[in-house]
Coordinates of C-alpha atoms and ligand atoms in Angstrom, one line a residue:
M1 CA 0.0 0.0 0.0
R2 CA 1.1 3.5 -0.7
I3 CA 0.2 6.4 1.7
D4 CA 1.0 10.0 0.9
V5 CA 0.8 12.3 3.9
L6 CA 0.6 16.0 3.1
T7 CA 1.7 18.2 5.9
L8 CA 3.3 21.5 6.9
F9 CA 5.2 19.6 9.7
P10 CA 6.9 16.6 8.2
T11 CA 9.3 16.1 11.1
M12 CA 6.2 15.3 13.3
F13 CA 6.2 11.9 11.4
A14 CA 9.5 10.7 12.9
P15 CA 7.6 7.9 14.9
M16 CA 6.8 6.4 11.5
N17 CA 10.4 5.2 11.4
E18 CA 9.9 3.0 14.4
S19 CA 8.3 -0.2 15.4
M20 CA 5.5 -1.8 13.3
M21 CA 5.5 1.1 10.8
W22 CA 9.2 0.6 10.2
K23 CA 8.7 -3.1 9.8
A24 CA 6.0 -2.6 7.2
R25 CA 8.2 -0.1 5.3
D26 CA 11.2 -2.3 5.6
K27 CA 9.3 -5.4 4.2
G28 CA 8.1 -3.3 1.3
L29 CA 4.5 -3.6 2.3
L30 CA 4.1 0.1 3.0
D31 CA 5.3 2.9 0.7
L32 CA 4.9 5.9 3.1
R33 CA 5.7 9.3 1.6
V34 CA 5.6 12.3 4.0
I35 CA 5.3 15.3 1.7
D36 CA 6.1 18.8 2.9
L37 CA 3.4 21.1 1.6
R38 CA 5.9 24.0 1.3
T39 CA 7.3 22.1 -1.7
F40 CA 4.2 23.4 -3.6
T41 CA 4.5 27.1 -2.7
H42 CA 5.7 29.6 -5.3
D43 CA 7.1 32.6 -3.4
K44 CA 10.5 33.0 -1.8
H45 CA 8.9 32.9 1.7
R46 CA 7.3 29.6 0.9
T47 CA 3.9 30.9 2.1
A48 CA 1.4 28.1 2.7
D49 CA -1.3 30.1 4.7
D50 CA -3.1 33.4 4.6
I51 CA -5.5 35.5 6.6
P52 CA -9.2 34.6 6.5
Y53 CA -11.8 36.5 4.4
G54 CA -14.2 38.1 6.7
G55 CA -11.6 38.6 9.4
G56 CA -11.6 36.9 12.8
G57 CA -7.9 36.1 13.1
G58 CA -6.0 32.9 12.7
M59 CA -4.6 31.6 9.4
I60 CA -6.1 29.5 6.7
M61 CA -4.1 27.0 4.5
K62 CA -4.0 28.2 0.9
P63 CA -6.1 26.3 -1.7
D64 CA -3.5 26.6 -4.6
V65 CA -0.8 24.9 -2.5
L66 CA -3.1 22.1 -1.2
V67 CA -4.7 21.3 -4.5
A68 CA -1.3 21.2 -6.3
A69 CA 0.0 18.8 -3.6
I70 CA -3.0 16.6 -3.9
E71 CA -2.9 16.5 -7.7
A72 CA 0.8 15.6 -7.6
S73 CA 0.0 12.7 -5.2
L74 CA -2.8 11.5 -7.5
Q75 CA -0.6 11.3 -10.6
S76 CA -0.7 7.6 -11.6
A77 CA -2.9 6.8 -8.6
P78 CA -5.8 4.4 -9.3
A79 CA -9.1 6.0 -10.1
G80 CA -11.2 6.5 -6.9
T81 CA -8.1 6.9 -4.7
P82 CA -9.4 8.3 -1.4
V83 CA -8.2 11.8 -0.5
I84 CA -8.9 12.0 3.2
Y85 CA -8.9 15.3 5.2
L86 CA -8.4 14.6 8.9
S87 CA -11.0 16.9 10.4
P88 CA -13.3 17.3 13.4
Q89 CA -16.3 17.4 11.1
G90 CA -15.5 14.0 9.6
R91 CA -17.2 10.7 10.3
V92 CA -15.7 9.1 13.4
F93 CA -12.9 6.7 12.7
S94 CA -13.4 3.0 13.6
H95 CA -12.0 -0.5 13.1
R96 CA -14.5 -1.0 10.3
I97 CA -13.2 2.1 8.5
A98 CA -9.7 0.9 9.0
Q99 CA -10.6 -2.4 7.4
Q100 CA -12.1 -0.7 4.4
L101 CA -9.1 1.6 4.0
A102 CA -6.7 -1.3 4.3
A103 CA -8.2 -2.8 1.1
R104 CA -7.1 0.3 -0.9
E105 CA -4.0 0.4 -3.0
H106 CA -3.2 4.1 -2.3
L107 CA -4.4 6.7 0.3
V108 CA -3.8 10.4 0.4
L109 CA -4.0 12.0 3.9
L110 CA -4.2 15.8 4.2
C111 CA -3.3 17.3 7.6
G112 CA -4.8 20.7 8.6
H113 CA -3.1 23.2 10.8
Y114 CA -3.9 26.7 12.2
E115 CA -7.6 27.4 11.7
G116 CA -8.0 24.8 8.9
I117 CA -8.1 24.8 5.1
D118 CA -9.8 26.8 2.4
E119 CA -13.3 25.3 1.9
R120 CA -12.7 25.0 -1.9
V121 CA -10.1 22.3 -1.3
L122 CA -12.9 20.2 0.2
Q123 CA -15.1 20.9 -2.8
L124 CA -12.5 20.3 -5.5
A125 CA -10.1 17.6 -4.2
V126 CA -11.1 15.9 -0.9
T127 CA -13.2 12.7 -1.1
D128 CA -13.5 11.8 2.6
E129 CA -13.4 13.5 5.9
I130 CA -12.4 11.4 9.0
S131 CA -12.2 12.4 12.7
I132 CA -10.5 10.5 15.4
G133 CA -12.8 11.9 18.1
D134 CA -14.2 15.0 19.8
Y135 CA -11.5 17.1 21.3
V136 CA -9.6 20.2 20.2
L137 CA -6.3 19.5 18.5
T138 CA -3.6 21.8 17.0
G139 CA -3.3 19.8 13.8
G140 CA -4.3 16.7 11.8
E141 CA -0.9 15.1 12.0
L142 CA -1.6 12.9 15.1
P143 CA -5.0 11.9 13.7
A144 CA -3.2 10.8 10.5
M145 CA -0.7 8.7 12.5
V146 CA -3.6 7.1 14.5
L147 CA -5.3 6.2 11.2
M148 CA -2.1 4.8 9.7
D149 CA -1.4 2.7 12.8
A150 CA -4.8 1.1 12.6
V151 CA -4.7 0.6 8.8
V152 CA -1.1 -0.6 8.4
R153 CA -1.3 -3.3 11.1
L154 CA -4.1 -4.8 9.0
L155 CA -2.0 -5.2 5.8
P156 CA -1.2 -8.8 5.1
G157 CA 2.2 -9.8 6.3
V158 CA 2.8 -6.7 8.5
L159 CA 2.2 -8.4 11.8
G160 CA 3.8 -11.8 12.5
A161 CA 2.4 -14.3 15.0
E162 CA 1.2 -11.5 17.3
G163 CA -1.3 -10.3 14.7
A164 CA -3.0 -13.6 14.3
T165 CA -4.1 -13.8 18.0
A166 CA -6.4 -12.1 20.4
L167 CA -6.6 -8.6 19.0
E168 CA -8.3 -9.7 15.9
S169 CA -11.4 -10.6 18.0
H170 CA -11.7 -6.8 18.6
A171 CA -13.2 -6.8 15.1
D172 CA -16.3 -8.6 16.4
G173 CA -16.8 -5.7 18.9
V174 CA -16.0 -7.1 22.3
L175 CA -13.2 -6.1 24.7
E176 CA -10.6 -8.5 25.9
G177 CA -10.4 -10.0 29.4
P178 CA -7.5 -9.3 31.9
H179 CA -3.9 -10.3 30.9
Y180 CA -1.3 -11.7 33.2
T181 CA 2.4 -12.7 33.0
R182 CA 4.8 -14.1 35.6
P183 CA 5.1 -14.1 38.6
A184 CA 2.0 -16.2 39.6
V185 CA 1.6 -14.1 42.8
F186 CA 2.5 -10.4 42.8
R187 CA 2.2 -8.3 45.9
G188 CA -0.3 -10.8 47.3
L189 CA -2.4 -10.8 44.0
A190 CA -2.6 -14.3 42.4
V191 CA -3.1 -15.1 38.7
P192 CA -6.6 -16.8 38.3
E193 CA -6.3 -20.6 38.7
V194 CA -7.8 -21.4 35.3
L195 CA -5.0 -19.6 33.4
Q196 CA -2.5 -21.9 35.1
S197 CA -4.6 -25.1 34.5
G198 CA -3.3 -25.9 31.0
N199 CA -6.9 -26.5 30.0
H200 CA -7.0 -24.5 26.7
A201 CA -10.8 -24.8 26.2
A202 CA -11.4 -23.6 29.8
V203 CA -9.0 -20.8 29.3
A204 CA -10.7 -19.7 26.1
A205 CA -14.1 -19.8 27.7
W206 CA -12.9 -17.9 30.8
R207 CA -11.4 -15.2 28.6
R208 CA -14.5 -14.8 26.6
V209 CA -16.7 -14.5 29.7
Q210 CA -14.3 -11.9 31.2
G211 CA -14.2 -9.9 28.0
L212 CA -18.0 -9.9 27.7
R213 CA -18.4 -8.9 31.4
R214 CA -15.9 -6.1 30.9
T215 CA -17.7 -4.9 27.8
W216 CA -21.1 -5.1 29.5
R217 CA -19.7 -3.0 32.4
H218 CA -17.5 -0.4 30.7
R219 CA -18.6 -0.3 27.0
P220 CA -22.2 -1.6 26.7
D221 CA -22.5 0.6 23.5
L222 CA -20.1 -1.9 21.8
L223 CA -22.5 -4.7 22.3
L224 CA -25.1 -3.2 20.0
R225 CA -23.0 -4.0 17.0
A226 CA -21.1 -7.0 18.3
A227 CA -21.4 -10.3 16.5
L228 CA -22.4 -12.6 19.4
S229 CA -23.2 -16.3 19.6
E230 CA -26.4 -17.6 21.3
D231 CA -24.2 -18.6 24.3
E232 CA -22.8 -15.1 24.5
R233 CA -26.2 -13.5 24.4
Y234 CA -27.3 -15.9 27.2
L235 CA -24.3 -14.7 29.2
L236 CA -25.2 -11.1 28.8
A237 CA -28.7 -11.9 30.0
Q238 CA -27.0 -13.5 33.0
F239 CA -25.0 -10.3 33.7
A240 CA -28.2 -8.3 33.5
N241 CA -29.8 -10.6 36.0
E242 CA -26.9 -10.2 38.3
D243 CA -27.1 -6.5 38.1
A244 CA -30.8 -6.5 38.8
A245 CA -30.3 -8.8 41.8
R246 CA -27.6 -6.4 43.1
W247 CA -29.8 -3.4 42.5
L248 CA -32.7 -5.1 44.4
A249 CA -30.4 -6.1 47.3
A250 CA -29.1 -2.5 47.6
R251 CA -32.6 -1.1 47.6
Q252 CA -33.5 -3.6 50.4
G253 CA -30.5 -2.4 52.3
E254 CA -31.8 1.2 52.2
G255 CA -34.9 -0.1 54.0
Ligands
4FN301 N1 -8.6 19.9 14.5 C1 -13.9 20.8 17.7 C2 -14.7 21.8 17.2 C3 -14.0 22.8 16.4 C4 -12.7 22.7 16.1 C5 -11.9 21.6 16.6 C6 -10.5 21.5 16.3 C7 -6.7 21.2 13.8 C8 -6.9 22.6 11.7 C9 -8.9 21.5 12.7 C10 -9.6 17.7 15.9 C11 -10.2 16.5 16.5 C12 -10.2 15.3 15.9 C13 -8.6 15.8 12.8 C14 -12.6 20.7 17.4 C15 -9.0 16.3 14.0 C16 -9.0 17.5 14.6 C17 -9.6 15.2 14.6 C18 -8.4 18.7 13.9 C19 -6.2 22.4 13.1 C20 -8.4 22.6 11.9 C21 -8.2 21.2 14.0 C22 -14.5 18.3 17.8 C23 -14.0 19.6 19.9 C24 -16.1 20.0 18.7 C25 -8.5 22.3 15.0 C26 -14.6 19.7 18.5 N2 -9.5 14.1 13.8 N3 -10.0 22.3 15.4 O1 -9.8 20.7 16.9 O2 -7.8 18.6 12.9 O3 -8.9 14.5 12.7

């Protein structure tokens, strides 16, 4: 997969030379090009922003620079290549969107800064707007890196053995249970017996119950879209009954 990132702050992408991102690039599975938008300026000051029409302060990224950079990235790109503006007004990023993007041959990511970009760039050259969540940021660079981390780890061959395991179950919308490593007792806290039993079926069942319970407690919203078996739906009903029993007992306690 090729990803072009268009940014005024290319040095912010230093982390893309580490860890899984580096492995993907080293293996030739990811062709990441971090492109300095100032390359596409024409004046000696390399001006990429200007004051807003209508006043109000702050600076706006110039449309000519952005469109020239996008057009350069799209040269010899497949028809329909997504040009994604990372933006608070985009649809909220998710694992499902990451899966869809991972199937593409080429992505172009545009990072905003200052007050944002000239609206005509959205009309002329941007095909998608994606947000990583609702908080104020200073730029789209970190969102672009979040998106790339989620997408690149899905590319075939990027993750070795570690990729084939537990995390893929996140795709079905349920959290994981608790994890433990040695020692068996740490500061008086023991690792649950079942994990030390060597009974793989029992371990798998325990983990699934713990993950479901955790999802029920902390992220019940995820369960609306989760792909659950009949057994798992039965367990959820069980949790609901436990909660109801606890609630009744507490009300009894109040007198
Ligand atoms: N942010 C909000 C409302 C109004 C403005 C912002 C904001 C960076 C260029 C956009 C933010 C959040 C998630 C990109 C936020 C994201 C950005 C993102 C982002 C500079 C203009 C700006 C959501 C709080 C109501 C600044 C909220 N995902 N403006 O942060 O690029 O991708």
